[in-house]
């Protein structure tokens, strides 16, 4: 017996592909909710961090994954805080992480920070032949990625589950 040309099997395979497409769309919609929430709550001095929050949906034969990430290197310092101030005040960060915080001030070269930001915090600075250096003793955490997911995880899980159930039900009728 050969399965080649079996119309029933062909239909079932098409149905599975359509379910995958539907689920990709649902995962995309739900990961966009995380992105929107993160963009709404992120503490920003400029729009660069907010605009740097991106999403992507990846899939293989077994899984469909929604990913929300930030392309800015300094995003983790905002999320988790830095230095003694970050260690004192990091409420709202993921309980899965235990950051290690420097316990002493450090210097930041002017090329690595916007002057307006440094002056906003009234950081001590020194001018050298190599340029201006600002002294930083840390900042409290301003979590935005973890709360964006944590506050939406129940509704996202429910939407994905319901979407999958609807997709299956449409195909077995």
PDB file of C-alpha atoms in Angstrom:
ATOM      1  CA  UNK A   1       0.000   0.000   0.000  1.00  0.00           C
ATOM      2  CA  UNK A   2       1.345   3.419  -0.945  1.00  0.00           C
ATOM      3  CA  UNK A   3       0.535   6.785   0.667  1.00  0.00           C
ATOM      4  CA  UNK A   4       1.578   8.637  -2.443  1.00  0.00           C
ATOM      5  CA  UNK A   5      -1.367  10.623  -3.799  1.00  0.00           C
ATOM      6  CA  UNK A   6      -3.553   9.945  -0.771  1.00  0.00           C
ATOM      7  CA  UNK A   7      -5.969  12.903  -0.807  1.00  0.00           C
ATOM      8  CA  UNK A   8      -6.861  12.507   2.868  1.00  0.00           C
ATOM      9  CA  UNK A   9      -3.224  12.652   3.885  1.00  0.00           C
ATOM     10  CA  UNK A  10      -2.587  15.642   1.624  1.00  0.00           C
ATOM     11  CA  UNK A  11      -5.514  17.477   3.221  1.00  0.00           C
ATOM     12  CA  UNK A  12      -4.272  16.677   6.742  1.00  0.00           C
ATOM     13  CA  UNK A  13      -0.774  17.924   5.903  1.00  0.00           C
ATOM     14  CA  UNK A  14      -2.214  21.172   4.483  1.00  0.00           C
ATOM     15  CA  UNK A  15      -4.327  21.566   7.611  1.00  0.00           C
ATOM     16  CA  UNK A  16      -1.223  21.188   9.782  1.00  0.00           C
ATOM     17  CA  UNK A  17       0.613  23.838   7.742  1.00  0.00           C
ATOM     18  CA  UNK A  18      -2.361  26.186   8.108  1.00  0.00           C
ATOM     19  CA  UNK A  19      -2.410  25.597  11.876  1.00  0.00           C
ATOM     20  CA  UNK A  20       1.298  26.462  11.996  1.00  0.00           C
ATOM     21  CA  UNK A  21       0.617  29.700  10.090  1.00  0.00           C
ATOM     22  CA  UNK A  22      -2.280  30.583  12.421  1.00  0.00           C
ATOM     23  CA  UNK A  23      -0.198  29.845  15.505  1.00  0.00           C
ATOM     24  CA  UNK A  24       2.684  31.960  14.164  1.00  0.00           C
ATOM     25  CA  UNK A  25       0.241  34.850  13.767  1.00  0.00           C
ATOM     26  CA  UNK A  26      -1.096  34.344  17.299  1.00  0.00           C
ATOM     27  CA  UNK A  27       2.410  34.180  18.794  1.00  0.00           C
ATOM     28  CA  UNK A  28       3.336  37.317  16.851  1.00  0.00           C
ATOM     29  CA  UNK A  29       0.279  39.162  18.189  1.00  0.00           C
ATOM     30  CA  UNK A  30       1.029  38.084  21.751  1.00  0.00           C
ATOM     31  CA  UNK A  31       4.753  38.945  21.695  1.00  0.00           C
ATOM     32  CA  UNK A  32       3.789  42.370  20.337  1.00  0.00           C
ATOM     33  CA  UNK A  33       1.821  42.841  23.602  1.00  0.00           C
ATOM     34  CA  UNK A  34       5.049  42.353  25.550  1.00  0.00           C
ATOM     35  CA  UNK A  35       6.846  44.842  23.326  1.00  0.00           C
ATOM     36  CA  UNK A  36       4.064  47.431  23.685  1.00  0.00           C
ATOM     37  CA  UNK A  37       4.006  47.034  27.455  1.00  0.00           C
ATOM     38  CA  UNK A  38       7.805  47.371  27.670  1.00  0.00           C
ATOM     39  CA  UNK A  39       7.734  50.477  25.483  1.00  0.00           C
ATOM     40  CA  UNK A  40       5.016  51.976  27.653  1.00  0.00           C
ATOM     41  CA  UNK A  41       6.836  51.493  30.975  1.00  0.00           C
ATOM     42  CA  UNK A  42      10.512  51.894  30.045  1.00  0.00           C
ATOM     43  CA  UNK A  43      12.238  54.836  31.723  1.00  0.00           C
ATOM     44  CA  UNK A  44      13.996  56.751  28.979  1.00  0.00           C
ATOM     45  CA  UNK A  45      16.075  59.882  28.674  1.00  0.00           C
ATOM     46  CA  UNK A  46      15.921  59.602  24.897  1.00  0.00           C
ATOM     47  CA  UNK A  47      13.709  57.552  22.588  1.00  0.00           C
ATOM     48  CA  UNK A  48      16.610  55.288  21.609  1.00  0.00           C
ATOM     49  CA  UNK A  49      15.902  52.662  24.275  1.00  0.00           C
ATOM     50  CA  UNK A  50      12.158  52.594  23.582  1.00  0.00           C
ATOM     51  CA  UNK A  51      12.755  52.296  19.838  1.00  0.00           C
ATOM     52  CA  UNK A  52      15.361  49.583  20.448  1.00  0.00           C
ATOM     53  CA  UNK A  53      12.782  47.133  21.835  1.00  0.00           C
ATOM     54  CA  UNK A  54      12.254  44.597  19.055  1.00  0.00           C
ATOM     55  CA  UNK A  55      10.317  41.392  18.458  1.00  0.00           C
ATOM     56  CA  UNK A  56      10.740  38.354  16.277  1.00  0.00           C
ATOM     57  CA  UNK A  57       8.906  35.075  15.794  1.00  0.00           C
ATOM     58  CA  UNK A  58      10.988  32.012  15.036  1.00  0.00           C
ATOM     59  CA  UNK A  59       9.781  28.524  14.275  1.00  0.00           C
ATOM     60  CA  UNK A  60      11.040  25.088  13.464  1.00  0.00           C
ATOM     61  CA  UNK A  61       9.259  21.769  13.061  1.00  0.00           C
ATOM     62  CA  UNK A  62       8.387  21.530  16.754  1.00  0.00           C
ATOM     63  CA  UNK A  63       8.123  25.024  18.233  1.00  0.00           C
ATOM     64  CA  UNK A  64       7.057  28.562  17.540  1.00  0.00           C
ATOM     65  CA  UNK A  65       8.857  31.093  19.692  1.00  0.00           C
ATOM     66  CA  UNK A  66       8.123  34.769  20.235  1.00  0.00           C
ATOM     67  CA  UNK A  67      11.204  36.751  21.244  1.00  0.00           C
ATOM     68  CA  UNK A  68      11.290  40.295  22.608  1.00  0.00           C
ATOM     69  CA  UNK A  69      14.711  41.850  23.082  1.00  0.00           C
ATOM     70  CA  UNK A  70      16.548  45.158  23.196  1.00  0.00           C
ATOM     71  CA  UNK A  71      19.310  46.035  20.791  1.00  0.00           C
ATOM     72  CA  UNK A  72      20.856  48.628  23.120  1.00  0.00           C
ATOM     73  CA  UNK A  73      23.828  47.423  25.177  1.00  0.00           C
ATOM     74  CA  UNK A  74      22.926  49.617  28.148  1.00  0.00           C
ATOM     75  CA  UNK A  75      19.393  48.182  28.510  1.00  0.00           C
ATOM     76  CA  UNK A  76      20.480  45.681  31.182  1.00  0.00           C
ATOM     77  CA  UNK A  77      21.838  48.538  33.305  1.00  0.00           C
ATOM     78  CA  UNK A  78      18.431  50.197  33.178  1.00  0.00           C
ATOM     79  CA  UNK A  79      16.543  46.948  33.868  1.00  0.00           C
ATOM     80  CA  UNK A  80      18.710  45.745  36.772  1.00  0.00           C
ATOM     81  CA  UNK A  81      20.287  48.954  38.042  1.00  0.00           C
ATOM     82  CA  UNK A  82      23.977  49.413  38.737  1.00  0.00           C
ATOM     83  CA  UNK A  83      26.339  49.840  41.662  1.00  0.00           C
ATOM     84  CA  UNK A  84      25.313  50.255  45.287  1.00  0.00           C
ATOM     85  CA  UNK A  85      22.134  52.081  44.234  1.00  0.00           C
ATOM     86  CA  UNK A  86      21.058  49.174  42.051  1.00  0.00           C
ATOM     87  CA  UNK A  87      21.743  46.687  44.811  1.00  0.00           C
ATOM     88  CA  UNK A  88      19.696  48.715  47.309  1.00  0.00           C
ATOM     89  CA  UNK A  89      16.774  49.226  44.952  1.00  0.00           C
ATOM     90  CA  UNK A  90      16.065  46.503  42.425  1.00  0.00           C
ATOM     91  CA  UNK A  91      12.425  45.722  43.118  1.00  0.00           C
ATOM     92  CA  UNK A  92      10.564  44.385  40.120  1.00  0.00           C
ATOM     93  CA  UNK A  93      13.446  42.596  38.419  1.00  0.00           C
ATOM     94  CA  UNK A  94      13.076  38.944  37.485  1.00  0.00           C
ATOM     95  CA  UNK A  95      13.434  36.612  40.471  1.00  0.00           C
ATOM     96  CA  UNK A  96      15.398  34.325  38.122  1.00  0.00           C
ATOM     97  CA  UNK A  97      18.417  36.674  38.227  1.00  0.00           C
ATOM     98  CA  UNK A  98      20.690  37.727  41.031  1.00  0.00           C
ATOM     99  CA  UNK A  99      22.906  40.453  39.593  1.00  0.00           C
ATOM    100  CA  UNK A 100      26.283  41.204  41.132  1.00  0.00           C
ATOM    101  CA  UNK A 101      26.739  44.918  41.716  1.00  0.00           C
ATOM    102  CA  UNK A 102      30.002  46.865  41.925  1.00  0.00           C
ATOM    103  CA  UNK A 103      30.325  48.485  45.315  1.00  0.00           C
ATOM    104  CA  UNK A 104      32.512  51.391  44.296  1.00  0.00           C
ATOM    105  CA  UNK A 105      32.168  54.304  41.865  1.00  0.00           C
ATOM    106  CA  UNK A 106      33.532  54.032  38.332  1.00  0.00           C
ATOM    107  CA  UNK A 107      34.447  56.437  35.569  1.00  0.00           C
ATOM    108  CA  UNK A 108      32.655  56.840  32.244  1.00  0.00           C
ATOM    109  CA  UNK A 109      34.344  58.557  29.316  1.00  0.00           C
ATOM    110  CA  UNK A 110      32.346  61.283  27.596  1.00  0.00           C
ATOM    111  CA  UNK A 111      32.195  59.245  24.377  1.00  0.00           C
ATOM    112  CA  UNK A 112      30.200  56.573  26.253  1.00  0.00           C
ATOM    113  CA  UNK A 113      27.457  58.798  27.649  1.00  0.00           C
ATOM    114  CA  UNK A 114      25.343  61.674  26.490  1.00  0.00           C
ATOM    115  CA  UNK A 115      26.555  64.863  28.206  1.00  0.00           C
ATOM    116  CA  UNK A 116      22.972  65.939  28.898  1.00  0.00           C
ATOM    117  CA  UNK A 117      22.348  62.688  30.782  1.00  0.00           C
ATOM    118  CA  UNK A 118      25.518  63.021  32.872  1.00  0.00           C
ATOM    119  CA  UNK A 119      24.680  66.614  33.754  1.00  0.00           C
ATOM    120  CA  UNK A 120      21.099  65.682  34.600  1.00  0.00           C
ATOM    121  CA  UNK A 121      22.437  63.445  37.382  1.00  0.00           C
ATOM    122  CA  UNK A 122      24.990  66.069  38.475  1.00  0.00           C
ATOM    123  CA  UNK A 123      27.834  63.579  38.252  1.00  0.00           C
ATOM    124  CA  UNK A 124      31.250  64.660  39.388  1.00  0.00           C
ATOM    125  CA  UNK A 125      33.643  64.915  36.441  1.00  0.00           C
ATOM    126  CA  UNK A 126      37.254  65.570  35.611  1.00  0.00           C
ATOM    127  CA  UNK A 127      38.683  66.917  32.377  1.00  0.00           C
ATOM    128  CA  UNK A 128      41.846  65.229  31.164  1.00  0.00           C
ATOM    129  CA  UNK A 129      43.884  65.351  27.959  1.00  0.00           C
ATOM    130  CA  UNK A 130      41.936  62.203  26.923  1.00  0.00           C
ATOM    131  CA  UNK A 131      38.595  63.974  27.432  1.00  0.00           C
ATOM    132  CA  UNK A 132      35.994  64.347  30.156  1.00  0.00           C
ATOM    133  CA  UNK A 133      35.332  61.493  32.590  1.00  0.00           C
ATOM    134  CA  UNK A 134      32.194  61.295  34.730  1.00  0.00           C
ATOM    135  CA  UNK A 135      32.117  59.479  38.031  1.00  0.00           C
ATOM    136  CA  UNK A 136      29.092  57.234  38.550  1.00  0.00           C
ATOM    137  CA  UNK A 137      28.022  55.478  41.739  1.00  0.00           C
ATOM    138  CA  UNK A 138      25.161  53.559  40.153  1.00  0.00           C
ATOM    139  CA  UNK A 139      21.460  53.855  39.530  1.00  0.00           C
ATOM    140  CA  UNK A 140      18.406  52.084  40.903  1.00  0.00           C
ATOM    141  CA  UNK A 141      16.775  49.421  38.751  1.00  0.00           C
ATOM    142  CA  UNK A 142      14.005  50.545  36.412  1.00  0.00           C
ATOM    143  CA  UNK A 143      12.642  47.198  35.240  1.00  0.00           C
ATOM    144  CA  UNK A 144      10.591  47.226  32.076  1.00  0.00           C
ATOM    145  CA  UNK A 145      11.196  43.946  30.210  1.00  0.00           C
ATOM    146  CA  UNK A 146      10.405  41.569  33.062  1.00  0.00           C
ATOM    147  CA  UNK A 147       7.249  43.424  34.148  1.00  0.00           C
ATOM    148  CA  UNK A 148       6.105  43.637  30.518  1.00  0.00           C
ATOM    149  CA  UNK A 149       6.175  39.839  30.328  1.00  0.00           C
ATOM    150  CA  UNK A 150       5.119  39.040  33.903  1.00  0.00           C
ATOM    151  CA  UNK A 151       2.075  41.324  33.753  1.00  0.00           C
ATOM    152  CA  UNK A 152       0.887  39.694  30.511  1.00  0.00           C
ATOM    153  CA  UNK A 153       1.923  36.050  30.844  1.00  0.00           C
ATOM    154  CA  UNK A 154      -1.500  34.792  31.944  1.00  0.00           C
ATOM    155  CA  UNK A 155      -3.414  36.482  29.122  1.00  0.00           C
ATOM    156  CA  UNK A 156      -0.759  35.489  26.575  1.00  0.00           C
ATOM    157  CA  UNK A 157      -0.881  31.862  27.688  1.00  0.00           C
ATOM    158  CA  UNK A 158      -4.670  31.893  27.527  1.00  0.00           C
ATOM    159  CA  UNK A 159      -4.743  33.469  24.047  1.00  0.00           C
ATOM    160  CA  UNK A 160      -2.272  30.946  22.667  1.00  0.00           C
ATOM    161  CA  UNK A 161      -4.140  28.027  24.218  1.00  0.00           C
ATOM    162  CA  UNK A 162      -7.520  29.301  22.972  1.00  0.00           C
ATOM    163  CA  UNK A 163      -6.133  30.051  19.506  1.00  0.00           C
ATOM    164  CA  UNK A 164      -4.717  26.560  19.195  1.00  0.00           C
ATOM    165  CA  UNK A 165      -7.993  25.017  20.337  1.00  0.00           C
ATOM    166  CA  UNK A 166      -9.981  27.096  17.796  1.00  0.00           C
ATOM    167  CA  UNK A 167      -7.594  26.148  14.997  1.00  0.00           C
ATOM    168  CA  UNK A 168      -7.936  22.443  15.778  1.00  0.00           C
ATOM    169  CA  UNK A 169     -11.733  22.633  16.138  1.00  0.00           C
ATOM    170  CA  UNK A 170     -12.087  24.279  12.722  1.00  0.00           C
ATOM    171  CA  UNK A 171     -10.242  21.398  11.124  1.00  0.00           C
ATOM    172  CA  UNK A 172     -12.031  18.478  12.789  1.00  0.00           C
ATOM    173  CA  UNK A 173     -15.517  19.634  11.817  1.00  0.00           C
TER     174      UNK A 173
END
